[in-house]
């Protein structure tokens, strides 16, 4: 099954993408920035040329001071130019020495080249960072949007921290690559090419020495990569588990405190942390070998140059200045090679990140948004479940053949023992999970033929485990209706009896209510959610235990609001407090995946069946 | 850069051995890298200039030997640097996690999951860059400069002094830019945390987002946050680019200056060509780490910002931390006294005012009151999740503040109003407070909470893993697991906060029976919006707007004008409404 990548994360390296696919995936996000990339290329060409000129100038200087050549540039045009200017200067400073003057000219030339290099590389770095940031931001938002589309069966299986690791660390790894390393290395590779051209011009035979060293380096790199990839992956996997652990520990801190569980939690975390340290060390050890080997190759280059170059100097084939220039070029040539070690590390991290992000993006939502399908027209609200077969886990069906028709504008209530499957019906209707068989019809339309957002616009639900955001009361009310006016908000607050309380909070309706709304009492939270749903104007309304924590007085008060709310809508109500649902047009008693009774309160009451028994227990409980 | 060093020093001490190795191998590397150019210089002067081919072969072999030594030391240095960095990171994370675990609720009112996560993951990572990389580079650079100064001293003291000039230039640039950059880095990190916060919230609340069909708005919101993040990061990029490339520029300039100067000196015949070559290679070797100095500066400044953010976690005050002389609460009777107690949340108005209650050991008390009256607040004070702002709470004859936190909580079992389960097996969830509990003990608790039958019906029974927060269970199932989790503790004081709100009347009745049984001979406090709990309590305390308005037995309070009577009437009304048939009422009476 491709759905649960938590399972996949348990196994190493089973995402199953080729590197080519991953590169394509990453570069796809850089592609929209073609113009910037082109500018970058121009910067890089200039960068490589200017960097390559340095050692050449050293050669000129040394050749001059060691009398290896008579003229400065061995090029008639440039020599003419320099001679003229030197003559002009010596005529002013007659005491000045010609060689020192020439050195000064070289210094000035070098300075200007370096200045240009600086400007180019500064611009390059900035532009690169910008492209990296912008490109990965597109990716990040795409991932976030995809997460919004994924149905709840995905979210059930993947903890908050685990998903977060994909959107944060994994995307960041791609950013480091796109926004730095990759361009850096292209620039360096260009420099390699330019340098190779230069040294071939100086002495084609000696130029073979560094050239011969390059293939073995590439081999070392490829071998290293093979191992480092697996190990890198392992670090990312543990990182995700660690993030999940931290997120959950914080969310459940109150329980932990109350049950004195800190020490054990710390033990668990430390184990995970130890595993993480080991995996990191294991992964980095590869670069600990790779990098020095690359450095060594550079030293090997120098040694060979001194040996063969020295022999050629002794033979008189080249000058000492040439040899020095070679040594200088050797350093430049191997600079990118040395950085390859670093690059590999980042590349592996990026590929691993790409793999994890790509697999998340390719995890299909089981409840497709079908945005290309036609929009559902404004509905009346008739809901029909037709032979619905539903299971959360394969092989454990909750409903095997569920049938129910709710006429538009009517209110249906579900009652039943806990765990009977009431919420599940709601989950199916509000498209949180996909049902496996059967049809769900709205006004006779098969829901699957229409775009999901067009349906969602017309339905609103207070889920049993509702959630408030750590924003202001106002923002939370806007969940119900983003366009609600100030007056409407106060009106609904009044209706649920929260007006006075909200007014008295430190910042009124703009008071920040902390994570999960913990600034409010549980009952107050439920009232706020209730107010939010009052603001929504859906055709189909769902209230799943929306008043479970509300006190009797408030409940009586909001019954009026509920009555108003239900008018003209198809409504689904679930409540254990049976007085809440007494007025429903139809009551369905659910038991073990079946509707065992339906009818109005009176009808069911007379029947003396399951419903009657529930009422009886409630009355018994209320004997005070 | 003080916060960074202050934070790291204790950890470095803790991992002395790796630290030692990193340093030793750095010196060894610097040594071979200094000897290498000297050997080359000697070769040029004494071999190439004199056309001595045999000498050249010997010299090349020596060079090769030096290169191999360099390779070995380099590998060893990196291996130790990796361990040094990673082990410190591990220690810091452990300490951080421990700090977080022992922080009290007050702290969490102001810290969000998202921010904490970006601190423990990203911020700590940036410290690892400093330890693994920046420290190594800096060290190498220092030793190389020292090596170069010493090596060149014999050749030309003047030239050797030139190296020293590099040092202040580098230092001035890094420290001068530090403060302003710091703020930018800090801000970027903070904004990143904010985006993380948004993400974490969205994921936790995904069901609500979907219920209201607000996915599009969430995407817009997230986009906004990430754009803030891009802006803030871009602002640091300018700093990064200038520092990094500027440093390369400066180093290149300095190097070329040195080389030309050396060339001039060769011309003046102050030094030989070979000495110049040695000098040149030395300079180029220094330039390898030297080019990275700007980057080191960035990393250190960024890490410093990270250290400040980490310190905010480490140094957050914990007002409830045990003080010396706190005693353990042992073998208690279980009487509870709220003595003239008032309480305000850190940011709000007073929630509880002048509460005076004495609950004798073994008494069962129902707390009654409308939403937001302060019931949960009151019972949160008992396990000392918060301290009262005025007055005190006593268990037996001990003020809570004189007791160790752990022993207080060991003696209490609280079922909170919201049932939070962890994504582990059902067994582990129930045995959360006693990880060593046997399966039999777990089953006993599960039976008492009337959840055993359900668990037994599952394919993997007690080894079924539940989703985060228990999402794969129904509301009532979750609540009953939470009850079982508390009952297994078997504490002298039991507290139930609206713990049957999500179960059907039939199950509620059965749970009430078990609770009644469990609370026998225990001090218990029961909060409920349902009347069922009133049937077996000895005493009822009514709270309204943070004050005690009624206190007494059912008999005493009944008939008295007040919330209690109103509550009874309201419940009766609701029931009447359900059973409009009189015969029904009489029938249920008989059925008892
Ligand atoms: N996300 C899920 N994944 C797997 N199983 C689930 C999931 N949600 C619920 N279940 C199981 O499906 C069954 C029906 O649960 P449901 O939430 O529909 O019950 P309910 O009637 O709403 O109960 P309650 O009154 O306690 O809320 C239960 O046995 C529950 O454990
Ligand atoms: N963390 C907090 N910071 C500030 N004020 C808070 C905080 N938690 C609760 N309050 C306020 O304190 C008051 C009492 O809240 P509490 O949760 O104790 O109520 P309650 O009696 O348990 O209500 P309910 O029946 O709804 O659970 C409420 O007005 C609430 O808004
Ligand atoms: Mg339910
Ligand atoms: Mg409460």
PDB file of C-alpha atoms and ligand atoms in Angstrom, chain A residues 501 505 514 518-524 549, chain B residues 109 345-348 351 369-378 386 417 497-498 527 529, ligand 2:
ATOM      1  CA  UNK A 501     -17.379  36.739  28.914  1.00  0.00           C
ATOM      2  CA  UNK A 505     -11.402  39.261  28.370  1.00  0.00           C
ATOM      3  CA  UNK A 514      -3.482  30.031  23.343  1.00  0.00           C
ATOM      4  CA  UNK A 518      -6.434  26.486  26.448  1.00  0.00           C
ATOM      5  CA  UNK A 519      -7.044  30.054  27.575  1.00  0.00           C
ATOM      6  CA  UNK A 520     -10.716  29.055  27.798  1.00  0.00           C
ATOM      7  CA  UNK A 521     -12.455  26.448  29.890  1.00  0.00           C
ATOM      8  CA  UNK A 522     -13.462  23.336  27.980  1.00  0.00           C
ATOM      9  CA  UNK A 523     -17.117  24.307  27.983  1.00  0.00           C
ATOM     10  CA  UNK A 524     -16.271  27.802  26.785  1.00  0.00           C
ATOM     11  CA  UNK A 549     -19.206  19.668  27.993  1.00  0.00           C
TER      12      UNK A 549
ATOM     13  CA  UNK B 109       0.986  28.700  28.023  1.00  0.00           C
ATOM     14  CA  UNK B 345      -3.762  32.967  35.516  1.00  0.00           C
ATOM     15  CA  UNK B 346      -0.572  34.779  34.542  1.00  0.00           C
ATOM     16  CA  UNK B 347      -2.330  36.860  31.933  1.00  0.00           C
ATOM     17  CA  UNK B 348      -5.856  37.144  33.176  1.00  0.00           C
ATOM     18  CA  UNK B 351     -10.326  33.129  38.398  1.00  0.00           C
ATOM     19  CA  UNK B 369     -20.906  24.917  38.489  1.00  0.00           C
ATOM     20  CA  UNK B 370     -21.495  26.482  35.104  1.00  0.00           C
ATOM     21  CA  UNK B 371     -18.921  26.606  32.313  1.00  0.00           C
ATOM     22  CA  UNK B 372     -15.956  28.749  33.137  1.00  0.00           C
ATOM     23  CA  UNK B 373     -16.753  28.820  36.851  1.00  0.00           C
ATOM     24  CA  UNK B 374     -13.263  27.668  37.763  1.00  0.00           C
ATOM     25  CA  UNK B 375     -13.765  23.973  38.527  1.00  0.00           C
ATOM     26  CA  UNK B 376     -10.935  22.676  36.375  1.00  0.00           C
ATOM     27  CA  UNK B 377      -8.723  25.477  37.564  1.00  0.00           C
ATOM     28  CA  UNK B 378      -9.314  24.489  41.151  1.00  0.00           C
ATOM     29  CA  UNK B 386       0.077  25.918  39.155  1.00  0.00           C
ATOM     30  CA  UNK B 417     -11.414  16.905  31.044  1.00  0.00           C
ATOM     31  CA  UNK B 497     -12.995  16.179  35.656  1.00  0.00           C
ATOM     32  CA  UNK B 498     -16.102  15.644  33.582  1.00  0.00           C
ATOM     33  CA  UNK B 527     -16.718  17.307  38.441  1.00  0.00           C
ATOM     34  CA  UNK B 529     -22.214  18.358  34.101  1.00  0.00           C
TER      35      UNK B 529
HETATM   36  N1  LIG C   2      -4.798  29.267  30.875  1.00  0.00           N
HETATM   37  C1  LIG C   2      -5.689  30.201  31.179  1.00  0.00           C
HETATM   38  N2  LIG C   2      -5.352  31.489  31.182  1.00  0.00           N
HETATM   39  C2  LIG C   2      -6.238  32.440  31.503  1.00  0.00           C
HETATM   40  N3  LIG C   2      -7.511  32.191  31.839  1.00  0.00           N
HETATM   41  C3  LIG C   2      -7.917  30.925  31.856  1.00  0.00           C
HETATM   42  C4  LIG C   2      -7.037  29.866  31.537  1.00  0.00           C
HETATM   43  N4  LIG C   2      -7.719  28.710  31.647  1.00  0.00           N
HETATM   44  C5  LIG C   2      -8.970  29.037  32.022  1.00  0.00           C
HETATM   45  N5  LIG C   2      -9.100  30.358  32.154  1.00  0.00           N
HETATM   46  C6  LIG C   2     -10.318  31.064  32.568  1.00  0.00           C
HETATM   47  O1  LIG C   2     -10.597  30.707  33.890  1.00  0.00           O
HETATM   48  C7  LIG C   2     -11.973  30.516  34.078  1.00  0.00           C
HETATM   49  C8  LIG C   2     -12.220  29.165  34.721  1.00  0.00           C
HETATM   50  O2  LIG C   2     -11.863  28.131  33.811  1.00  0.00           O
HETATM   51  P1  LIG C   2     -12.029  26.593  34.161  1.00  0.00           P
HETATM   52  O3  LIG C   2     -11.399  25.827  33.078  1.00  0.00           O
HETATM   53  O4  LIG C   2     -11.542  26.364  35.535  1.00  0.00           O
HETATM   54  O5  LIG C   2     -13.602  26.436  34.110  1.00  0.00           O
HETATM   55  P2  LIG C   2     -14.482  25.171  34.425  1.00  0.00           P
HETATM   56  O6  LIG C   2     -15.270  25.475  35.621  1.00  0.00           O
HETATM   57  O7  LIG C   2     -13.670  23.947  34.447  1.00  0.00           O
HETATM   58  O8  LIG C   2     -15.453  25.186  33.179  1.00  0.00           O
HETATM   59  P3  LIG C   2     -15.958  23.981  32.238  1.00  0.00           P
HETATM   60  O9  LIG C   2     -17.180  23.448  32.861  1.00  0.00           O
HETATM   61  O10 LIG C   2     -16.285  24.673  30.970  1.00  0.00           O
HETATM   62  O11 LIG C   2     -14.869  23.006  32.100  1.00  0.00           O
HETATM   63  C9  LIG C   2     -12.637  30.659  32.727  1.00  0.00           C
HETATM   64  O12 LIG C   2     -13.265  31.915  32.675  1.00  0.00           O
HETATM   65  C10 LIG C   2     -11.503  30.612  31.746  1.00  0.00           C
HETATM   66  O13 LIG C   2     -11.758  31.463  30.682  1.00  0.00           O
END
